[in-house]
Coordinates of C-alpha atoms in Angstrom, one line a residue:
S1 CA 16.3 -34.2 17.8
K2 CA 12.8 -33.7 19.0
R3 CA 11.8 -30.4 20.5
S4 CA 10.8 -30.4 24.1
P5 CA 7.1 -30.1 24.9
N6 CA 7.6 -26.7 26.3
A7 CA 9.6 -25.3 23.4
S8 CA 6.7 -23.7 21.7
T9 CA 5.4 -22.1 24.8
A10 CA 8.9 -20.7 25.6
L11 CA 9.2 -19.3 22.1
I12 CA 5.8 -17.7 22.3
Q13 CA 6.8 -15.9 25.6
T14 CA 10.1 -14.8 23.9
V15 CA 8.3 -13.2 21.0
E16 CA 5.7 -11.5 23.3
W17 CA 2.5 -12.7 21.7
P18 CA -0.2 -11.4 21.8
P19 CA 1.1 -7.9 21.5
K20 CA 1.4 -6.0 24.9
H21 CA 0.3 -2.5 25.7
L22 CA 2.8 0.1 24.3
S23 CA 4.0 3.1 26.1
L24 CA 3.1 6.5 24.7
W25 CA 6.7 6.9 23.4
K26 CA 6.5 3.6 21.6
Q27 CA 3.1 4.5 20.2
F28 CA 4.6 7.7 18.8
A29 CA 7.5 5.8 17.4
I30 CA 5.4 3.3 15.5
C31 CA 3.1 6.1 14.1
S32 CA 6.1 8.5 13.3
F33 CA 6.3 7.3 9.7
G34 CA 3.0 8.9 9.1
V35 CA 4.5 12.3 9.9
G36 CA 7.0 11.9 7.1
I37 CA 4.7 10.6 4.4
N38 CA 2.1 13.2 5.0
F39 CA 4.7 15.9 5.1
G40 CA 5.9 14.7 1.8
W41 CA 2.4 14.6 0.2
G42 CA 1.7 18.1 1.7
I43 CA 4.7 19.6 -0.2
F44 CA 3.7 17.6 -3.3
F45 CA 0.3 19.2 -3.4
V46 CA 1.5 22.8 -3.1
L47 CA 4.6 22.6 -5.2
A48 CA 4.3 20.0 -7.9
T49 CA 2.1 21.9 -10.4
P50 CA 4.1 25.2 -10.0
V51 CA 7.4 23.4 -10.7
F52 CA 5.9 21.8 -13.7
R53 CA 4.6 25.1 -14.9
E54 CA 8.1 26.7 -14.7
L55 CA 9.6 23.7 -16.6
G56 CA 7.0 24.2 -19.4
V57 CA 5.2 21.0 -18.9
S58 CA 1.9 20.7 -20.9
D59 CA -1.4 20.1 -19.0
A60 CA -1.6 16.5 -20.4
L61 CA 1.9 15.6 -19.0
N62 CA 1.2 17.4 -15.7
S63 CA -1.9 15.3 -15.3
F64 CA 0.0 12.1 -16.1
A65 CA 2.7 13.0 -13.5
T66 CA 0.3 13.9 -10.7
A67 CA -1.8 10.8 -11.3
S68 CA 1.2 9.0 -9.8
G69 CA -0.3 9.6 -6.4
P70 CA -3.6 7.7 -6.7
V71 CA -2.3 5.1 -9.2
C72 CA 0.6 4.2 -6.9
G73 CA -2.0 3.8 -4.1
F74 CA -3.3 0.7 -5.9
F75 CA 0.1 -1.1 -5.2
Q76 CA -0.6 -0.9 -1.4
P77 CA -2.5 -4.2 -1.3
I78 CA 0.4 -5.9 -3.3
V79 CA 3.0 -4.5 -0.9
G80 CA 0.9 -5.9 2.0
V81 CA 0.8 -9.4 0.5
F82 CA 4.5 -9.5 -0.2
S83 CA 5.3 -8.1 3.3
D84 CA 3.1 -10.9 4.8
R85 CA 5.6 -13.5 3.4
C86 CA 8.7 -11.6 4.0
M87 CA 11.3 -14.0 5.7
S88 CA 13.9 -11.3 6.5
R89 CA 15.6 -11.5 9.9
F90 CA 14.7 -7.8 10.3
G91 CA 11.0 -8.6 10.3
R92 CA 8.1 -8.5 7.8
R93 CA 7.3 -4.9 7.6
R94 CA 10.5 -3.0 8.4
P95 CA 12.4 -4.0 5.2
F96 CA 9.6 -2.5 3.2
I97 CA 9.4 0.6 5.2
F98 CA 13.2 1.0 4.7
A99 CA 13.0 0.3 0.9
G100 CA 10.0 2.7 0.6
T101 CA 12.0 5.4 2.4
L102 CA 14.9 4.9 0.0
V103 CA 12.7 5.0 -3.1
G104 CA 10.7 8.1 -1.8
V105 CA 13.9 10.0 -1.0
F106 CA 15.4 9.1 -4.3
G107 CA 12.3 10.5 -6.1
M108 CA 12.5 13.7 -4.0
V109 CA 16.2 14.3 -4.8
L110 CA 15.5 13.8 -8.5
F111 CA 12.5 16.3 -8.4
A112 CA 14.5 18.9 -6.5
N113 CA 17.3 18.6 -9.0
A114 CA 15.3 18.1 -12.2
T115 CA 16.4 21.4 -13.7
N116 CA 20.1 20.7 -13.0
I117 CA 20.0 17.2 -14.4
G118 CA 18.2 18.4 -17.5
H119 CA 20.6 21.2 -18.0
L120 CA 23.6 18.9 -17.5
I121 CA 22.3 16.6 -20.2
S122 CA 21.1 19.4 -22.6
P123 CA 22.2 22.9 -21.8
T124 CA 19.1 24.6 -23.2
S125 CA 16.8 27.1 -21.5
V126 CA 15.1 25.9 -18.3
S127 CA 11.6 26.2 -19.7
G128 CA 10.8 23.5 -22.1
N129 CA 14.0 21.3 -21.4
G130 CA 12.7 17.9 -22.4
F131 CA 15.2 16.0 -20.1
A132 CA 14.4 18.1 -17.1
I133 CA 10.6 17.4 -17.7
A134 CA 11.3 13.7 -18.1
V135 CA 13.3 13.6 -14.9
A136 CA 10.7 15.6 -13.0
I137 CA 7.8 13.3 -14.1
L138 CA 9.7 10.1 -13.4
S139 CA 10.7 11.3 -10.0
L140 CA 7.2 11.9 -8.9
W141 CA 6.4 8.2 -9.7
F142 CA 9.3 7.1 -7.6
F143 CA 8.3 9.5 -4.8
N144 CA 4.7 8.4 -4.7
F145 CA 5.5 4.7 -5.1
G146 CA 8.0 4.9 -2.2
L147 CA 5.6 6.8 0.2
N148 CA 2.7 4.4 -0.6
M149 CA 5.1 1.5 0.1
I150 CA 5.9 3.1 3.6
Q151 CA 2.2 3.6 4.3
A152 CA 1.2 0.0 3.4
A153 CA 3.9 -1.6 5.4
G154 CA 3.7 0.9 8.3
M155 CA -0.1 0.4 8.8
A156 CA 0.3 -3.4 8.8
F157 CA 3.2 -3.0 11.3
I158 CA 0.8 -1.1 13.6
L159 CA -1.6 -4.0 13.5
D160 CA 1.0 -6.6 14.0
V161 CA 2.7 -5.1 17.2
C162 CA 0.1 -3.1 18.9
S163 CA -2.6 -4.6 21.2
T164 CA -6.3 -4.3 20.2
D165 CA -6.8 -1.9 23.1
D166 CA -4.1 0.5 22.0
Q167 CA -5.5 0.4 18.3
R168 CA -9.0 1.2 19.6
D169 CA -8.2 3.7 22.4
S170 CA -5.3 5.9 21.3
L171 CA -3.3 4.8 18.2
T172 CA -6.0 5.8 15.7
A173 CA -6.3 9.3 17.2
Y174 CA -2.5 9.6 17.6
F175 CA -1.8 8.6 14.1
T176 CA -4.5 11.0 12.6
A177 CA -3.5 13.9 14.7
T178 CA 0.2 13.7 14.1
S179 CA -0.3 13.1 10.3
G180 CA -2.8 16.0 10.1
V181 CA -0.4 18.4 11.8
A182 CA 2.4 17.3 9.4
L183 CA 0.2 18.0 6.4
I184 CA -0.6 21.5 7.8
L185 CA 3.0 22.3 8.5
A186 CA 4.0 21.1 4.9
N187 CA 1.4 23.4 3.4
F188 CA 2.7 26.3 5.4
M189 CA 6.3 25.6 4.4
G190 CA 5.4 26.6 0.9
F191 CA 4.6 30.1 2.3
V192 CA 8.1 30.5 3.8
D193 CA 10.6 32.2 1.5
F194 CA 13.6 29.9 2.2
K195 CA 15.6 31.1 -0.8
A196 CA 15.9 34.6 0.8
S197 CA 17.8 33.1 3.8
L198 CA 19.3 30.2 2.0
P199 CA 20.5 31.6 -1.3
F200 CA 22.6 28.5 -2.2
F201 CA 19.2 26.8 -3.2
Q202 CA 18.2 27.6 -6.8
S203 CA 14.5 27.9 -5.8
N204 CA 12.1 27.9 -3.0
A205 CA 10.7 24.5 -4.1
Q206 CA 14.2 22.9 -4.1
A207 CA 14.8 24.1 -0.6
I208 CA 11.3 22.7 0.6
F209 CA 11.9 19.4 -1.1
Y210 CA 15.3 19.0 0.6
L211 CA 13.4 19.8 3.9
G212 CA 10.9 17.1 3.0
I213 CA 13.7 14.6 2.5
I214 CA 15.0 15.3 6.0
V215 CA 11.5 15.0 7.5
V216 CA 10.7 11.6 5.8
V217 CA 13.9 10.1 6.8
V218 CA 14.0 11.4 10.5
F219 CA 10.5 10.2 11.1
A220 CA 10.9 6.8 9.5
L221 CA 13.9 6.1 11.9
P222 CA 11.8 5.6 15.2
T223 CA 9.6 3.1 13.4
L224 CA 12.6 1.3 12.0
F225 CA 14.8 1.2 15.0
F226 CA 12.7 1.6 18.3
I227 CA 10.0 -1.0 17.7
K228 CA 10.8 -4.7 18.0
E229 CA 9.5 -6.8 15.1
V230 CA 9.4 -10.6 15.3
P231 CA 10.7 -12.3 12.1
L232 CA 8.2 -14.5 10.3
P233 CA 10.3 -17.7 10.7
Q234 CA 10.0 -17.3 14.5
L235 CA 6.2 -16.7 14.3
L236 CA 5.8 -19.8 12.2
E237 CA 8.0 -21.9 14.4
A238 CA 6.1 -20.9 17.4
R239 CA 2.8 -21.6 15.5
I240 CA 1.5 -18.2 16.0
L241 CA 1.0 -17.7 12.3
N242 CA 0.3 -20.0 9.5
L243 CA 0.9 -19.0 5.8
D244 CA -2.3 -19.5 3.7
E245 CA -1.1 -20.6 0.3
N246 CA -4.4 -19.3 -1.2
V247 CA -3.6 -15.7 -0.2
T248 CA -1.5 -14.5 -3.2
V249 CA -1.4 -11.1 -5.1
A250 CA -3.4 -12.6 -7.9
N251 CA -6.1 -13.9 -5.5
N252 CA -6.2 -10.7 -3.7
L253 CA -6.7 -8.7 -6.8
K254 CA -9.4 -11.2 -8.0
S255 CA -11.3 -10.8 -4.6
L256 CA -11.1 -7.0 -5.1
F257 CA -12.5 -7.3 -8.6
W258 CA -15.4 -9.4 -7.6
A259 CA -16.1 -7.3 -4.6
F260 CA -16.6 -4.3 -7.0
V261 CA -18.7 -6.5 -9.4
R262 CA -21.0 -7.7 -6.7
M263 CA -21.3 -4.5 -4.8
N264 CA -24.8 -3.9 -3.4
K265 CA -26.7 -0.7 -4.2
P266 CA -26.1 1.2 -0.9
T267 CA -22.4 0.4 -1.1
L268 CA -22.3 1.4 -4.8
R269 CA -24.0 4.8 -4.0
I270 CA -21.4 5.6 -1.2
V271 CA -18.5 4.5 -3.4
L272 CA -19.7 6.6 -6.4
L273 CA -20.1 9.7 -4.1
Y274 CA -16.8 9.2 -2.5
F275 CA -15.2 8.9 -5.9
A276 CA -16.9 12.1 -7.1
S277 CA -15.9 14.1 -4.0
N278 CA -12.3 13.0 -4.2
G279 CA -12.4 13.6 -7.9
A280 CA -13.3 17.3 -7.2
Q281 CA -10.9 17.7 -4.3
Y282 CA -7.8 16.2 -5.8
P283 CA -7.3 18.5 -8.9
W284 CA -8.5 21.5 -6.9
Q285 CA -5.8 21.0 -4.3
L286 CA -3.2 20.2 -7.0
Y287 CA -3.8 23.3 -9.0
F288 CA -4.8 25.8 -6.3
T289 CA -1.3 27.3 -5.8
D290 CA -0.9 27.6 -9.5
Y291 CA -4.3 29.3 -9.8
M292 CA -3.2 31.8 -7.2
G293 CA 0.0 32.5 -9.0
M294 CA -1.5 32.9 -12.5
D295 CA -5.1 34.0 -12.0
V296 CA -5.1 35.9 -8.7
Y297 CA -1.7 37.4 -8.7
K298 CA -1.4 37.7 -12.6
G299 CA 2.1 36.1 -12.7
D300 CA 3.8 34.1 -15.4
P301 CA 5.7 30.9 -14.3
Q302 CA 7.7 30.9 -17.5
A303 CA 8.8 34.4 -17.4
A304 CA 12.5 35.1 -17.0
P305 CA 13.8 35.1 -13.4
H306 CA 14.0 38.4 -11.5
T307 CA 11.1 39.8 -13.7
Q308 CA 8.0 41.2 -12.1
A309 CA 5.8 38.6 -13.8
H310 CA 7.9 35.8 -12.3
A311 CA 7.9 37.4 -8.9
N312 CA 4.1 37.8 -9.0
Y313 CA 3.7 34.0 -9.8
S314 CA 6.2 33.1 -6.9
L315 CA 4.2 35.3 -4.5
G316 CA 0.9 33.9 -5.7
V317 CA 2.2 30.2 -5.1
R318 CA 3.4 31.2 -1.6
M319 CA 0.0 32.9 -0.7
G320 CA -1.7 29.7 -2.1
S321 CA 0.4 27.6 0.2
L322 CA -0.6 29.9 3.1
A323 CA -4.3 29.4 2.1
M324 CA -3.9 25.5 1.9
G325 CA -2.3 25.6 5.4
L326 CA -5.3 27.5 6.7
M327 CA -7.5 24.9 5.0
G328 CA -5.6 22.2 6.8
V329 CA -6.2 24.0 10.2
A330 CA -9.9 24.2 9.3
R331 CA -10.0 20.6 8.4
F332 CA -8.2 19.6 11.5
A333 CA -10.6 21.7 13.8
T334 CA -13.7 20.4 11.9
S335 CA -12.7 16.8 12.5
F336 CA -13.4 17.3 16.3
A337 CA -16.9 18.6 15.5
V338 CA -17.9 15.7 13.3
A339 CA -19.0 13.3 16.2
P340 CA -21.1 15.9 18.0
A341 CA -22.7 17.0 14.7
V342 CA -23.5 13.4 13.9
K343 CA -25.1 12.8 17.2
I344 CA -27.4 15.9 16.6
I345 CA -28.4 15.5 12.9
G346 CA -27.2 12.1 11.9
Y347 CA -24.6 10.9 9.4
K348 CA -26.4 11.4 6.2
A349 CA -27.3 15.0 7.1
V350 CA -23.7 15.8 8.0
Y351 CA -22.4 14.2 4.8
F352 CA -24.9 16.1 2.7
I353 CA -24.3 19.5 4.2
A354 CA -20.5 19.0 3.8
H355 CA -20.8 18.2 0.1
L356 CA -23.2 21.1 -0.4
W357 CA -20.7 23.4 1.3
G358 CA -17.9 22.0 -0.9
A359 CA -19.9 22.5 -4.1
V360 CA -20.8 26.1 -3.2
S361 CA -17.0 26.8 -2.4
I362 CA -15.9 25.5 -5.8
I363 CA -18.7 27.4 -7.7
L364 CA -17.9 30.6 -5.9
Q365 CA -14.4 30.5 -7.4
L366 CA -15.9 31.3 -10.7
W367 CA -17.1 34.7 -9.4
P368 CA -14.6 37.4 -10.4
L369 CA -14.7 39.0 -7.0
M370 CA -13.2 35.7 -5.6
S371 CA -10.2 36.1 -7.9
T372 CA -8.6 38.6 -5.6
P373 CA -6.1 37.6 -2.8
I374 CA -8.2 37.9 0.5
P375 CA -11.5 36.3 -0.9
A376 CA -9.5 33.5 -2.6
I377 CA -7.5 32.7 0.6
A378 CA -10.6 32.8 2.8
L379 CA -12.6 30.6 0.4
C380 CA -9.7 28.0 0.3
A381 CA -9.6 28.0 4.1
C382 CA -13.4 27.4 4.3
G383 CA -12.9 24.4 2.0
G384 CA -11.3 22.6 4.9
V385 CA -14.7 22.1 6.4
F386 CA -15.8 20.1 3.4
N387 CA -12.4 18.4 3.1
A388 CA -12.7 16.9 6.6
I389 CA -16.0 15.0 6.2
P390 CA -15.3 12.8 3.2
T391 CA -12.2 11.4 4.8
A392 CA -14.1 10.0 7.8
I393 CA -17.8 9.4 7.4
P394 CA -17.8 7.1 4.2
F395 CA -16.0 4.4 6.1
T396 CA -18.6 4.3 8.8
L397 CA -21.4 4.2 6.2
I398 CA -19.6 1.4 4.3
G399 CA -19.4 -0.6 7.6
W400 CA -23.2 -0.5 7.7
A401 CA -23.8 -1.2 4.0
V402 CA -21.6 -4.3 3.4
P403 CA -21.6 -7.8 4.9
E404 CA -19.2 -8.1 7.8
E405 CA -16.8 -10.6 6.0
Q406 CA -16.3 -8.0 3.2
V407 CA -15.6 -4.9 5.3
G408 CA -11.8 -5.1 4.7
V409 CA -12.2 -5.5 0.9

């Protein structure tokens, strides 16, 4: 039977297209997944290396495990393409957010119990247990792949269901603020001695990762259940969307490759500087709590439990978490000063000063005086000023340097 002339119009009204303005509660609901993933990544930064040290993981294997974060980030465009074509009755993005939550939580459970699983398989000493090390390394890949899946689908979900005005006026600030606060709280969690009040946990790291599981799940729920998503078949039937057969994973990766090959010189300079600044920040953040435990507090992660050397290392890790929490506060505060500073001295000057500040902060750590608790904590907190700039300004500079049709790539 033929569809009546008004059928498409009625269907468009049913699926509410274009997206309408969302209330503040719904804006929080759709952004809430960001709280969970940033809390998860926050505890990853402060605790992953200390846990690996206690397991006896070599530096090479530690680097392989912690590289899971940036490597899994490359899968975000692939998740985006697959979610674009998802025909589920639950929508295009929510199945991937749900699946990412399951995978991420599975990785966190494995990581929190790596020692137990390794000891169950091979009841040797905790340090150097190959099975425990293998479980811990594998778990971080699950963890980071799951959280990157949530982020890729979640950001696409925001673009799908939020009006352009909401995206421009409030959602970006809302998402950035809530995610930033979650990251700060996660860093401070490493400072809290949960094991003292919750003795049924084997370690502070285990308690914090279980807390992270709760946060990831709880803050994924509003995004999954309180925001309506129209299934792709309805969008196709209403002729709101058309599937471009040329948009595939292979074609997307090919476009990305040629975008790098044909990059103009201003863009290349910005990308190389962004690569270098992140290359400096990432290992520094991953190893800072370990540095505090071993070099500042003179502890030994592989010493027997209840010894002074092990206690010193644990205290150093906790103080390193406090320092990274303070760095997060400085980064959050600095983000509000970026726009006024740019108006006064310009983007390039702000970008240069931030990198100069970051370089001095890192070099000062080589000074023996800085290897004492208070100066080390203060220096880390000051690093938040540098940390805030490279996460914001490069994207504006890229917008100026590349042709408009290539901005997304």
